[in-house]
Structure formats: C-alpha cells, structure tokens
Amino acid sequence: MNSIGWLRRLLHPPRTLRWRLFLILFAGLAAAHALSFGVLFLERYMTAKTMMLGNLEKDVGTSIALLDRLPADERQQWITMLERGNYRYELGPGLPGLPELSALGTEIAETINEAAGKRFPVTVETIPGSPQRLQAHVTLSDQTQVTIDLRPRVMPLAAWLPYVLIAQLLLLILCTGLAVRLAISPLLRLANAAEALDPGKTADRLEETGPKEVAYAATAFNTMRDRIAHYLEERVQILAAISHDLQTPITRMKLRAEMAEDGPEKDKLISDLSEIERLVREGVTYARTAHGTVEKPARIDIGSFVESIVFDYQDTGKAVTALKTIDAVVVTRPHALRRIVTNLIDNALKFAGEAEVIVRRTPEGRTCITVSDHGPGIPEDQLEFVLQPFYRLEQSRNRNTGGTGLGLAIAHQLTLAIGGSLHLRNRSEGGLAAEIVLG
C-alpha cells in the first residue's frame, strides 16, 4: 500500500505553476535534444557503414584477385600484408559457423559477393559469440580456400562525447529554470500585491515595466487599486458629511426639548437625542480614523503612558488596574494610541465592570498592550466580526446594552493607522483579552 501511495505521489503533477512550466519546457526541449542527437547518431552510423562497405568491396575484390594470381607458395607472406583493422585473411576453411545472418551480416555478404565478381564461390557464416563475428569462405580458381575473418564495427563514439551531453543537459536545465523564473516572477509580484492590498494604507505601486502583457496587467491592477481606494474614501466622506450635518439639527432639537415642560416624555426625548448625538459623534470619529490620521509620530515611554491612562480611570472610581508595565520607548501617535486603549478599557468596563492592563514585550521584541476582563467574552465565530463597523453582539435596539457597534471598529482602524495590529481572544479562565501589538 505504501508503494502504491508513493507511486501516486510520484506520478501526480506538481501543484505549483513554476514546476509545471519547468517540466513542460524541460521535457519538450530534452525530447527535441534527444531526437536531434538520435538523428545525428543515425546519420553518422549510416555514413560510417557506407564507407566501411565501400572500402570492403574495393579491398576484398583487389585482395582476392591478387591471391588468385599469386603462386600458392607466395600467398602466405601476402596474407599479413592484406590484413586490415576489422578483418583479415586466412588460408584454410576457417571455423565452423551458422548460416543465419543479421541485417549487417547480410549487407556484408552481398558486398563480398559483389567484390568477388561472382567468379569465386563465396559462403558467409556467423561465428557464435560476442562481439559479432563473420567469416566469408572464398574458393579460388585452383580450389584453394581463403577465409575472410570479419569483426564488423562502426566508428566508435568519442570518449568526450558523454561529458558534452551532460554539459548540454545542465545548460538546458539552467536555461529552462531561468525562462520559467522570468515568466513567473511578474505573476508572483501581482499575487503578492493583491494579497497585501489595503486601500487604507500607503503602498508602492506595481512597476508598469517589462513585456507588454506584464506591463498591461500591472497597469490594470494599479487602476483597480486606485478605484477601490477612491470608492472607500468616497463612502467614508459621505458618512462623515452626514454625521457632521446631523449635529446641528440634533442640537436644535435638544434645545427645544429642554425648553418643553418637564415630564417623562421630555426625559425620554432628551435621552434619545443624546444617544443619537453620541452615535453621530462616533460616526464622525470612525470616518476620520478610517484612512489614518495627520497626527505626527512621537517618542513616548509606553509604561508611563499606559499608567497615566489607568490613573485617570482610577481617579473617577473605575475598577481599572495596571498589573504589569515595562520601561520602553516607542515611536507612535500618542493621541491615536490613547483613543485605542480607552476604547478597549471602556468596552471592558461596559461588559465586565472592570479592566486589567498589561504591557509586555513579545518574543519578537515588539511592544504588546493587553486589556483584559473577566466578563462573558465573545463567541469564537464572532471575534473577527466585532471589529467591523456597526456590528453588535447584542441585537436589541437599546444603546445601553448593545452600544453603537463602533467602539472596537474605531480601535481597529486606529491600530492599523499607527502601524500596529489588534487581536481579540477569549481567556481560558474566562473573559476577553484585546492585544495591541505595536511596531
């Protein structure tokens, strides 16, 4: 079963486009290279065989005619002089062989018959063994037998040729890898830019250079990002304008309500107008923080900064404590960070009645501010949704229990604006922990 699974994984195509393109290009080029080498080798083999058969025909014809004219007692001394690299002559019947011939043996037999001019009987046999060996038995005019002992061989390959082939294969791999990298790198840059797309942050535009298709894709992506940023900015501006314009009529309505006669209806009306006013203020605040802030960064002692916020709450009688702080200097936007921490503390006080603040260093050396409580916490499947604007866990229309749904959204937007991150998690001992990681 393991071998079957291993074979399936081996035969399964790679999942990355880089490796698929590499295998396709390399397989095609390697096949073309192998085919070219095969054609060249075949052409070399055919040429060498033709030359061997041509030389054999001329040399055998001349040698047999010479031996036939020589006196019998002088033939032996000429035998050694007629010897060649792949065949030699012997006086006598030679070795017993088999009549079966290979394709090359058949061509050699026909060549010897042509060389002998069909004046001398010729019999060609295969001598068993390796390498291939043939013997041609020729009967001269005086009935003397002459044996031609042949060891057919084509011109061997050069010893350096395998090294050249290996070098060509390595060069083929290198060029294929380079071509795939040049083809894939623009796609990877586009994918990374799409993954990092955040209209609320300033990011470098994709370079609109390279091949025509790549430059066109980069231009289209930059245009799409600009459109998304414009639509989001327009949406936030509309929210800010509506929230801002509502403040004046709400103020007039509150003044008129206060001038009315005292009674339960007056108190309810003023309370509703106050809730509307608070919602409008938070809408304006969210609109201002959605695309960052113009506040300039400053160096602050993060431990003293957080303690000052905690002391402000303690002075008003709120159950807020700083369990742990560190002495560290960070560069951030103080007013934005104060708004983030106060929003989280207010959220903890609202749902748990108390808040605990811890400042520590993460293993990566970054500064982390944790605001925790012992309240009911948040369901795991809603931890990400509560960071969205106007999302409330408590779905009633009562602002005292459900809130406006903008507190955590404003804290999240401000955290992103100052270059940090906000994460929510439920504590094992109960309650919620909100972690602000700076840097």
CSV table of C-alpha atoms in Angstrom, one decimal:
chain,number,residue,atom,x,y,z
A,1,MET,CA,0.0,0.0,0.0
A,2,ASN,CA,2.9,2.4,0.8
A,3,SER,CA,4.5,1.7,-2.6
A,4,ILE,CA,1.2,2.4,-4.4
A,5,GLY,CA,0.8,5.7,-2.5
A,6,TRP,CA,4.4,6.7,-3.2
A,7,LEU,CA,3.9,5.9,-6.9
A,8,ARG,CA,0.7,8.0,-7.0
A,9,ARG,CA,2.6,10.9,-5.4
A,10,LEU,CA,5.4,10.5,-7.9
A,11,LEU,CA,3.1,10.5,-10.9
A,12,HIS,CA,0.9,13.3,-9.6
A,13,PRO,CA,1.7,16.6,-11.4
A,14,PRO,CA,3.2,19.3,-9.2
A,15,ARG,CA,0.7,21.9,-7.8
A,16,THR,CA,2.8,25.0,-8.5
A,17,LEU,CA,2.7,26.7,-11.9
A,18,ARG,CA,6.5,27.1,-11.7
A,19,TRP,CA,7.2,23.4,-11.6
A,20,ARG,CA,4.6,22.6,-14.2
A,21,LEU,CA,6.0,25.0,-16.7
A,22,PHE,CA,9.5,23.8,-15.9
A,23,LEU,CA,8.6,20.2,-16.5
A,24,ILE,CA,6.7,21.0,-19.7
A,25,LEU,CA,9.5,23.1,-21.2
A,26,PHE,CA,12.3,20.8,-20.0
A,27,ALA,CA,10.5,17.7,-21.3
A,28,GLY,CA,9.9,19.3,-24.7
A,29,LEU,CA,13.5,20.6,-25.1
A,30,ALA,CA,15.0,17.4,-23.7
A,31,ALA,CA,12.9,15.4,-26.2
A,32,ALA,CA,14.0,17.7,-29.1
A,33,HIS,CA,17.6,17.4,-28.0
A,34,ALA,CA,17.4,13.6,-27.7
A,35,LEU,CA,15.7,13.4,-31.2
A,36,SER,CA,18.4,15.6,-32.7
A,37,PHE,CA,21.2,13.5,-31.1
A,38,GLY,CA,19.5,10.3,-32.3
A,39,VAL,CA,19.2,11.7,-35.9
A,40,LEU,CA,22.9,12.8,-35.9
A,41,PHE,CA,24.0,9.4,-34.5
A,42,LEU,CA,21.9,7.5,-37.1
A,43,GLU,CA,23.3,9.7,-39.9
A,44,ARG,CA,26.9,9.1,-38.5
A,45,TYR,CA,26.2,5.3,-38.3
A,46,MET,CA,24.8,5.1,-41.9
A,47,THR,CA,27.8,7.1,-43.2
A,48,ALA,CA,30.3,5.0,-41.4
A,49,LYS,CA,28.6,1.8,-42.5
A,50,THR,CA,28.5,3.0,-46.1
A,51,MET,CA,32.2,3.9,-46.0
A,52,MET,CA,33.1,0.5,-44.4
A,53,LEU,CA,31.1,-1.4,-47.1
A,54,GLY,CA,32.6,0.6,-49.9
A,55,ASN,CA,36.2,0.2,-48.7
A,56,LEU,CA,35.4,-3.5,-48.0
A,57,GLU,CA,34.2,-4.0,-51.6
A,58,LYS,CA,37.2,-2.4,-53.2
A,59,ASP,CA,39.8,-4.0,-50.9
A,60,VAL,CA,38.3,-7.5,-50.9
A,61,GLY,CA,38.0,-7.5,-54.7
A,62,THR,CA,41.6,-6.5,-55.1
A,63,SER,CA,42.9,-8.8,-52.5
A,64,ILE,CA,41.0,-11.9,-53.8
A,65,ALA,CA,42.2,-11.2,-57.4
A,66,LEU,CA,45.8,-10.8,-56.1
A,67,LEU,CA,45.7,-14.0,-54.1
A,68,ASP,CA,44.2,-15.9,-57.0
A,69,ARG,CA,47.1,-14.8,-59.4
A,70,LEU,CA,49.9,-15.4,-56.8
A,71,PRO,CA,51.6,-18.8,-56.8
A,72,ALA,CA,50.4,-21.0,-53.9
A,73,ASP,CA,53.7,-20.8,-52.1
A,74,GLU,CA,53.8,-17.0,-52.0
A,75,ARG,CA,50.2,-16.4,-50.8
A,76,GLN,CA,51.0,-16.8,-47.1
A,77,GLN,CA,53.5,-14.0,-47.0
A,78,TRP,CA,51.0,-11.7,-48.6
A,79,ILE,CA,48.2,-12.6,-46.1
A,80,THR,CA,49.7,-10.5,-43.3
A,81,MET,CA,50.2,-7.5,-45.7
A,82,LEU,CA,46.5,-7.6,-46.7
A,83,GLU,CA,45.2,-7.5,-43.1
A,84,ARG,CA,43.1,-4.6,-42.0
A,85,GLY,CA,41.7,-3.2,-38.8
A,86,ASN,CA,38.4,-5.1,-38.7
A,87,TYR,CA,39.1,-8.1,-41.0
A,88,ARG,CA,42.0,-10.3,-42.0
A,89,TYR,CA,42.6,-13.2,-44.4
A,90,GLU,CA,43.4,-16.8,-43.6
A,91,LEU,CA,44.3,-19.7,-45.8
A,92,GLY,CA,42.1,-22.6,-45.0
A,93,PRO,CA,38.4,-23.4,-44.3
A,94,GLY,CA,38.3,-21.3,-41.1
A,95,LEU,CA,35.9,-22.0,-38.2
A,96,PRO,CA,32.5,-23.7,-38.5
A,97,GLY,CA,29.6,-21.2,-38.2
A,98,LEU,CA,25.9,-20.7,-38.6
A,99,PRO,CA,24.2,-19.7,-41.8
A,100,GLU,CA,21.9,-17.2,-40.1
A,101,LEU,CA,23.0,-13.6,-40.7
A,102,SER,CA,22.0,-10.3,-39.1
A,103,ALA,CA,21.0,-7.4,-41.3
A,104,LEU,CA,24.6,-6.0,-41.2
A,105,GLY,CA,25.9,-9.5,-41.9
A,106,THR,CA,23.6,-9.8,-45.0
A,107,GLU,CA,24.9,-6.5,-46.3
A,108,ILE,CA,28.5,-7.6,-45.8
A,109,ALA,CA,27.8,-10.9,-47.6
A,110,GLU,CA,26.3,-9.1,-50.5
A,111,THR,CA,29.3,-6.7,-50.6
A,112,ILE,CA,31.8,-9.6,-50.6
A,113,ASN,CA,29.9,-11.3,-53.4
A,114,GLU,CA,29.9,-8.2,-55.5
A,115,ALA,CA,33.6,-7.8,-54.8
A,116,ALA,CA,34.5,-11.3,-55.8
A,117,GLY,CA,32.8,-10.5,-59.1
A,118,LYS,CA,30.8,-13.7,-58.8
A,119,ARG,CA,33.8,-15.6,-60.2
A,120,PHE,CA,34.6,-17.2,-57.0
A,121,PRO,CA,32.1,-19.1,-54.8
A,122,VAL,CA,31.5,-17.3,-51.5
A,123,THR,CA,29.9,-18.6,-48.4
A,124,VAL,CA,29.3,-16.3,-45.4
A,125,GLU,CA,28.6,-17.6,-41.9
A,126,THR,CA,28.1,-16.2,-38.4
A,127,ILE,CA,30.6,-17.3,-35.8
A,128,PRO,CA,28.7,-17.7,-32.4
A,129,GLY,CA,29.9,-15.4,-29.6
A,130,SER,CA,30.2,-11.8,-28.8
A,131,PRO,CA,31.1,-9.4,-30.3
A,132,GLN,CA,29.6,-10.1,-33.7
A,133,ARG,CA,32.0,-12.1,-36.0
A,134,LEU,CA,31.6,-13.2,-39.6
A,135,GLN,CA,33.7,-15.5,-41.8
A,136,ALA,CA,33.5,-15.5,-45.6
A,137,HIS,CA,34.8,-18.6,-47.3
A,138,VAL,CA,36.1,-18.0,-50.8
A,139,THR,CA,37.2,-20.7,-53.2
A,140,LEU,CA,40.0,-19.6,-55.6
A,141,SER,CA,40.3,-20.9,-59.2
A,142,ASP,CA,42.8,-23.6,-58.0
A,143,GLN,CA,40.2,-24.7,-55.4
A,144,THR,CA,42.2,-23.2,-52.5
A,145,GLN,CA,40.0,-21.9,-49.7
A,146,VAL,CA,40.6,-18.4,-48.4
A,147,THR,CA,38.7,-17.3,-45.2
A,148,ILE,CA,38.0,-13.7,-44.6
A,149,ASP,CA,37.6,-13.2,-40.8
A,150,LEU,CA,35.5,-10.1,-40.2
A,151,ARG,CA,34.6,-8.3,-37.0
A,152,PRO,CA,32.2,-5.6,-38.1
A,153,ARG,CA,32.3,-2.4,-36.2
A,154,VAL,CA,31.2,1.1,-36.8
A,155,MET,CA,33.4,4.1,-35.9
A,156,PRO,CA,33.1,4.3,-32.0
A,157,LEU,CA,31.9,7.4,-30.2
A,158,ALA,CA,34.5,9.8,-28.9
A,159,ALA,CA,35.3,9.4,-25.2
A,160,TRP,CA,34.5,13.1,-24.5
A,161,LEU,CA,31.0,13.0,-26.1
A,162,PRO,CA,29.1,11.9,-22.9
A,163,TYR,CA,30.6,14.8,-21.0
A,164,VAL,CA,29.4,17.2,-23.7
A,165,LEU,CA,25.9,15.7,-23.5
A,166,ILE,CA,25.9,16.1,-19.7
A,167,ALA,CA,27.1,19.7,-20.0
A,168,GLN,CA,24.3,20.4,-22.6
A,169,LEU,CA,21.7,18.8,-20.3
A,170,LEU,CA,22.8,21.0,-17.4
A,171,LEU,CA,22.7,24.1,-19.6
A,172,LEU,CA,19.2,23.1,-20.7
A,173,ILE,CA,18.1,22.8,-17.1
A,174,LEU,CA,19.6,26.2,-16.3
A,175,CYS,CA,18.1,28.0,-19.3
A,176,THR,CA,14.7,26.4,-18.6
A,177,GLY,CA,14.7,27.4,-15.0
A,178,LEU,CA,15.7,31.0,-15.9
A,179,ALA,CA,12.9,31.2,-18.5
A,180,VAL,CA,10.3,29.9,-16.0
A,181,ARG,CA,11.5,32.3,-13.4
A,182,LEU,CA,11.3,35.3,-15.8
A,183,ALA,CA,7.8,34.2,-16.8
A,184,ILE,CA,6.5,33.5,-13.2
A,185,SER,CA,8.1,36.4,-11.3
A,186,PRO,CA,5.6,39.1,-12.6
A,187,LEU,CA,2.7,36.8,-11.7
A,188,LEU,CA,4.2,36.3,-8.1
A,189,ARG,CA,4.5,40.1,-7.8
A,190,LEU,CA,0.9,40.6,-8.8
A,191,ALA,CA,-0.3,37.9,-6.4
A,192,ASN,CA,1.7,39.4,-3.5
A,193,ALA,CA,0.4,42.9,-4.3
A,194,ALA,CA,-3.2,41.6,-4.4
A,195,GLU,CA,-2.7,39.8,-1.1
A,196,ALA,CA,-1.2,42.9,0.5
A,197,LEU,CA,-3.9,45.2,-1.0
A,198,ASP,CA,-5.2,47.6,1.7
A,199,PRO,CA,-6.7,50.8,0.5
A,200,GLY,CA,-6.3,52.3,4.0
A,201,LYS,CA,-2.5,52.1,3.8
A,202,THR,CA,0.0,53.7,1.5
A,203,ALA,CA,1.8,51.1,-0.6
A,204,ASP,CA,4.2,51.2,-3.5
A,205,ARG,CA,2.5,50.8,-6.9
A,206,LEU,CA,3.4,47.9,-9.1
A,207,GLU,CA,6.1,48.7,-11.6
A,208,GLU,CA,4.5,49.0,-15.0
A,209,THR,CA,7.6,47.8,-16.9
A,210,GLY,CA,8.6,44.6,-18.6
A,211,PRO,CA,6.9,42.8,-21.5
A,212,LYS,CA,3.7,44.3,-22.9
A,213,GLU,CA,1.4,41.8,-21.3
A,214,VAL,CA,3.1,42.2,-17.9
A,215,ALA,CA,3.0,46.0,-18.0
A,216,TYR,CA,-0.7,45.9,-19.1
A,217,ALA,CA,-1.6,43.6,-16.1
A,218,ALA,CA,0.4,45.9,-13.7
A,219,THR,CA,-1.4,49.0,-15.1
A,220,ALA,CA,-4.8,47.3,-14.7
A,221,PHE,CA,-4.0,46.3,-11.1
A,222,ASN,CA,-2.9,49.8,-10.2
A,223,THR,CA,-6.0,51.3,-11.7
A,224,MET,CA,-8.2,48.8,-9.8
A,225,ARG,CA,-6.5,49.7,-6.5
A,226,ASP,CA,-7.0,53.4,-7.2
A,227,ARG,CA,-10.7,52.8,-7.9
A,228,ILE,CA,-11.2,50.8,-4.7
A,229,ALA,CA,-9.4,53.4,-2.6
A,230,HIS,CA,-11.5,56.1,-4.3
A,231,TYR,CA,-14.8,54.3,-3.6
A,232,LEU,CA,-13.9,53.6,0.0
A,233,GLU,CA,-12.8,57.2,0.6
A,234,GLU,CA,-16.0,58.5,-1.0
A,235,ARG,CA,-18.0,56.2,1.3
A,236,VAL,CA,-16.2,57.5,4.4
A,237,GLN,CA,-16.6,61.1,3.2
A,238,ILE,CA,-20.3,60.6,2.8
A,239,LEU,CA,-20.5,59.1,6.3
A,240,ALA,CA,-18.5,62.0,7.7
A,241,ALA,CA,-20.7,64.5,5.9
A,242,ILE,CA,-23.9,63.0,7.0
A,243,SER,CA,-22.8,62.6,10.6
A,244,HIS,CA,-21.4,66.2,10.7
A,245,ASP,CA,-24.5,67.7,9.2
A,246,LEU,CA,-26.8,65.9,11.6
A,247,GLN,CA,-25.1,67.5,14.6
A,248,THR,CA,-26.7,70.9,14.1
A,249,PRO,CA,-30.4,69.8,13.9
A,250,ILE,CA,-29.8,67.4,16.8
A,251,THR,CA,-28.5,70.3,18.9
A,252,ARG,CA,-31.6,72.4,18.0
A,253,MET,CA,-33.9,69.5,18.8
A,254,LYS,CA,-32.2,69.1,22.2
A,255,LEU,CA,-32.6,72.8,23.0
A,256,ARG,CA,-36.3,72.8,22.0
A,257,ALA,CA,-36.8,69.6,24.1
A,258,GLU,CA,-35.2,71.3,27.2
A,259,MET,CA,-37.5,74.2,26.8
A,260,ALA,CA,-40.5,72.0,26.9
A,261,GLU,CA,-42.5,71.3,30.1
A,262,ASP,CA,-41.0,68.8,32.5
A,263,GLY,CA,-42.3,65.3,32.3
A,264,PRO,CA,-41.5,61.7,31.4
A,265,GLU,CA,-41.8,62.3,27.7
A,266,LYS,CA,-39.3,65.1,27.9
A,267,ASP,CA,-36.8,63.0,29.7
A,268,LYS,CA,-37.2,60.2,27.1
A,269,LEU,CA,-36.9,62.6,24.2
A,270,ILE,CA,-33.7,64.2,25.6
A,271,SER,CA,-32.3,60.7,26.3
A,272,ASP,CA,-33.0,59.5,22.7
A,273,LEU,CA,-31.4,62.7,21.3
A,274,SER,CA,-28.3,62.2,23.4
A,275,GLU,CA,-28.0,58.6,22.1
A,276,ILE,CA,-28.4,59.9,18.5
A,277,GLU,CA,-25.8,62.6,19.2
A,278,ARG,CA,-23.3,60.0,20.6
A,279,LEU,CA,-23.9,57.8,17.5
A,280,VAL,CA,-23.2,60.7,15.2
A,281,ARG,CA,-20.0,61.7,17.1
A,282,GLU,CA,-18.8,58.1,16.9
A,283,GLY,CA,-19.6,58.0,13.1
A,284,VAL,CA,-17.5,61.2,12.6
A,285,THR,CA,-14.7,59.6,14.6
A,286,TYR,CA,-14.8,56.4,12.6
A,287,ALA,CA,-14.8,58.4,9.4
A,288,ARG,CA,-11.7,60.3,10.5
A,289,THR,CA,-9.8,57.2,11.5
A,290,ALA,CA,-10.8,55.1,8.5
A,291,HIS,CA,-7.9,56.5,6.5
A,292,GLY,CA,-5.4,57.2,9.2
A,293,THR,CA,-4.6,60.4,10.9
A,294,VAL,CA,-2.5,63.5,10.4
A,295,GLU,CA,-1.0,63.3,13.8
A,296,LYS,CA,2.8,63.1,13.8
A,297,PRO,CA,4.6,60.2,15.5
A,298,ALA,CA,6.4,61.0,18.8
A,299,ARG,CA,8.6,59.1,21.2
A,300,ILE,CA,6.8,58.1,24.4
A,301,ASP,CA,7.6,56.0,27.5
A,302,ILE,CA,5.0,53.3,26.9
A,303,GLY,CA,4.9,52.2,30.6
A,304,SER,CA,4.3,55.7,31.9
A,305,PHE,CA,1.8,56.4,29.1
A,306,VAL,CA,-0.4,53.4,30.0
A,307,GLU,CA,-0.2,54.1,33.7
A,308,SER,CA,-1.4,57.7,33.2
A,309,ILE,CA,-4.5,56.3,31.4
A,310,VAL,CA,-5.1,53.8,34.2
A,311,PHE,CA,-4.7,56.5,36.9
A,312,ASP,CA,-7.3,58.7,35.1
A,313,TYR,CA,-9.8,55.9,35.3
A,314,GLN,CA,-9.0,55.2,38.9
A,315,ASP,CA,-9.5,58.9,39.8
A,316,THR,CA,-13.1,58.6,38.6
A,317,GLY,CA,-13.6,55.5,40.7
A,318,LYS,CA,-13.4,52.9,37.8
A,319,ALA,CA,-12.1,49.4,38.5
A,320,VAL,CA,-9.1,49.6,36.2
A,321,THR,CA,-5.7,48.3,37.2
A,322,ALA,CA,-2.2,48.1,35.6
A,323,LEU,CA,-1.0,44.6,36.5
A,324,LYS,CA,2.4,44.9,34.7
A,325,THR,CA,4.3,47.5,32.7
A,326,ILE,CA,7.7,47.9,31.2
A,327,ASP,CA,10.1,50.8,30.7
A,328,ALA,CA,10.4,51.1,27.0
A,329,VAL,CA,10.4,54.0,24.5
A,330,VAL,CA,8.3,53.6,21.4
A,331,VAL,CA,7.6,55.8,18.4
A,332,THR,CA,3.9,56.1,17.8
A,333,ARG,CA,1.0,58.6,17.6
A,334,PRO,CA,0.1,59.3,21.2
A,335,HIS,CA,-3.5,60.6,20.8
A,336,ALA,CA,-4.4,57.7,18.5
A,337,LEU,CA,-3.0,55.2,20.9
A,338,ARG,CA,-4.8,56.8,23.8
A,339,ARG,CA,-8.1,56.6,22.0
A,340,ILE,CA,-7.4,52.9,21.2
A,341,VAL,CA,-6.6,52.0,24.8
A,342,THR,CA,-9.6,54.0,26.2
A,343,ASN,CA,-12.0,52.4,23.8
A,344,LEU,CA,-10.8,48.9,24.9
A,345,ILE,CA,-11.0,49.8,28.5
A,346,ASP,CA,-14.5,51.3,28.1
A,347,ASN,CA,-15.6,48.1,26.3
A,348,ALA,CA,-14.3,46.0,29.2
A,349,LEU,CA,-15.9,48.2,31.8
A,350,LYS,CA,-19.2,48.1,30.0
A,351,PHE,CA,-19.4,44.3,29.7
A,352,ALA,CA,-17.4,43.2,32.8
A,353,GLY,CA,-17.3,46.2,35.2
A,354,GLU,CA,-13.5,46.0,35.5
A,355,ALA,CA,-10.4,46.0,33.3
A,356,GLU,CA,-6.8,44.9,33.7
A,357,VAL,CA,-3.9,46.3,31.6
A,358,ILE,CA,-0.6,44.6,30.9
A,359,VAL,CA,2.3,46.0,28.9
A,360,ARG,CA,5.0,43.4,27.8
A,361,ARG,CA,7.5,42.5,25.2
A,362,THR,CA,6.6,39.8,22.6
A,363,PRO,CA,9.3,37.1,21.8
A,364,GLU,CA,9.9,39.0,18.5
A,365,GLY,CA,10.8,42.2,20.5
A,366,ARG,CA,7.6,44.1,19.8
A,367,THR,CA,5.5,46.0,22.4
A,368,CYS,CA,2.2,44.5,23.3
A,369,ILE,CA,-0.6,46.2,25.4
A,370,THR,CA,-3.2,43.8,26.7
A,371,VAL,CA,-6.6,44.9,28.0
A,372,SER,CA,-8.4,42.0,29.6
A,373,ASP,CA,-11.5,41.5,31.7
A,374,HIS,CA,-13.5,38.7,33.4
A,375,GLY,CA,-16.7,39.2,31.5
A,376,PRO,CA,-18.7,36.9,29.3
A,377,GLY,CA,-16.3,37.0,26.4
A,378,ILE,CA,-17.2,36.8,22.7
A,379,PRO,CA,-18.2,33.6,20.8
A,380,GLU,CA,-15.2,32.3,18.8
A,381,ASP,CA,-17.0,32.6,15.5
A,382,GLN,CA,-17.7,36.3,16.0
A,383,LEU,CA,-14.3,37.5,17.2
A,384,GLU,CA,-13.5,38.9,13.7
A,385,PHE,CA,-16.9,40.3,13.0
A,386,VAL,CA,-17.0,42.6,16.1
A,387,LEU,CA,-14.1,44.6,14.6
A,388,GLN,CA,-16.4,45.6,11.7
A,389,PRO,CA,-18.3,48.9,12.0
A,390,PHE,CA,-21.9,48.8,13.3
A,391,TYR,CA,-21.7,45.2,14.3
A,392,ARG,CA,-23.2,44.4,17.8
A,393,LEU,CA,-23.4,41.2,19.6
A,394,GLU,CA,-26.5,42.3,21.5
A,395,GLN,CA,-29.0,42.8,18.7
A,396,SER,CA,-31.6,44.8,20.6
A,397,ARG,CA,-32.2,48.5,19.8
A,398,ASN,CA,-31.1,49.5,23.3
A,399,ARG,CA,-27.9,51.5,23.1
A,400,ASN,CA,-27.2,51.0,26.8
A,401,THR,CA,-26.8,47.2,26.3
A,402,GLY,CA,-25.9,46.9,22.6
A,403,GLY,CA,-23.9,50.1,22.0
A,404,THR,CA,-23.3,51.6,18.6
A,405,GLY,CA,-21.1,48.9,17.3
A,406,LEU,CA,-18.3,51.4,16.5
A,407,GLY,CA,-16.0,51.3,19.6
A,408,LEU,CA,-14.0,48.2,18.6
A,409,ALA,CA,-14.1,49.2,14.9
A,410,ILE,CA,-12.6,52.6,15.7
A,411,ALA,CA,-9.9,51.0,17.8
A,412,HIS,CA,-9.1,48.5,15.0
A,413,GLN,CA,-8.9,51.3,12.4
A,414,LEU,CA,-6.7,53.4,14.6
A,415,THR,CA,-4.4,50.5,15.3
A,416,LEU,CA,-3.9,49.9,11.6
A,417,ALA,CA,-3.3,53.6,11.1
A,418,ILE,CA,-0.4,53.7,13.5
A,419,GLY,CA,1.2,50.6,12.0
A,420,GLY,CA,0.0,48.0,14.7
A,421,SER,CA,-2.4,45.2,14.9
A,422,LEU,CA,-5.4,44.4,17.2
A,423,HIS,CA,-6.3,40.8,18.1
A,424,LEU,CA,-9.1,39.6,20.3
A,425,ARG,CA,-9.1,36.2,22.1
A,426,ASN,CA,-11.1,34.6,24.8
A,427,ARG,CA,-9.2,33.8,28.0
A,428,SER,CA,-9.1,30.3,29.4
A,429,GLU,CA,-10.1,31.5,32.8
A,430,GLY,CA,-13.0,33.5,31.4
A,431,GLY,CA,-13.3,36.9,29.9
A,432,LEU,CA,-11.9,38.7,26.8
A,433,ALA,CA,-8.3,39.8,26.1
A,434,ALA,CA,-7.6,42.5,23.5
A,435,GLU,CA,-4.0,42.7,22.4
A,436,ILE,CA,-2.5,45.7,20.7
A,437,VAL,CA,0.9,44.9,19.1
A,438,LEU,CA,3.0,47.9,18.1
A,439,GLY,CA,5.9,48.0,15.7
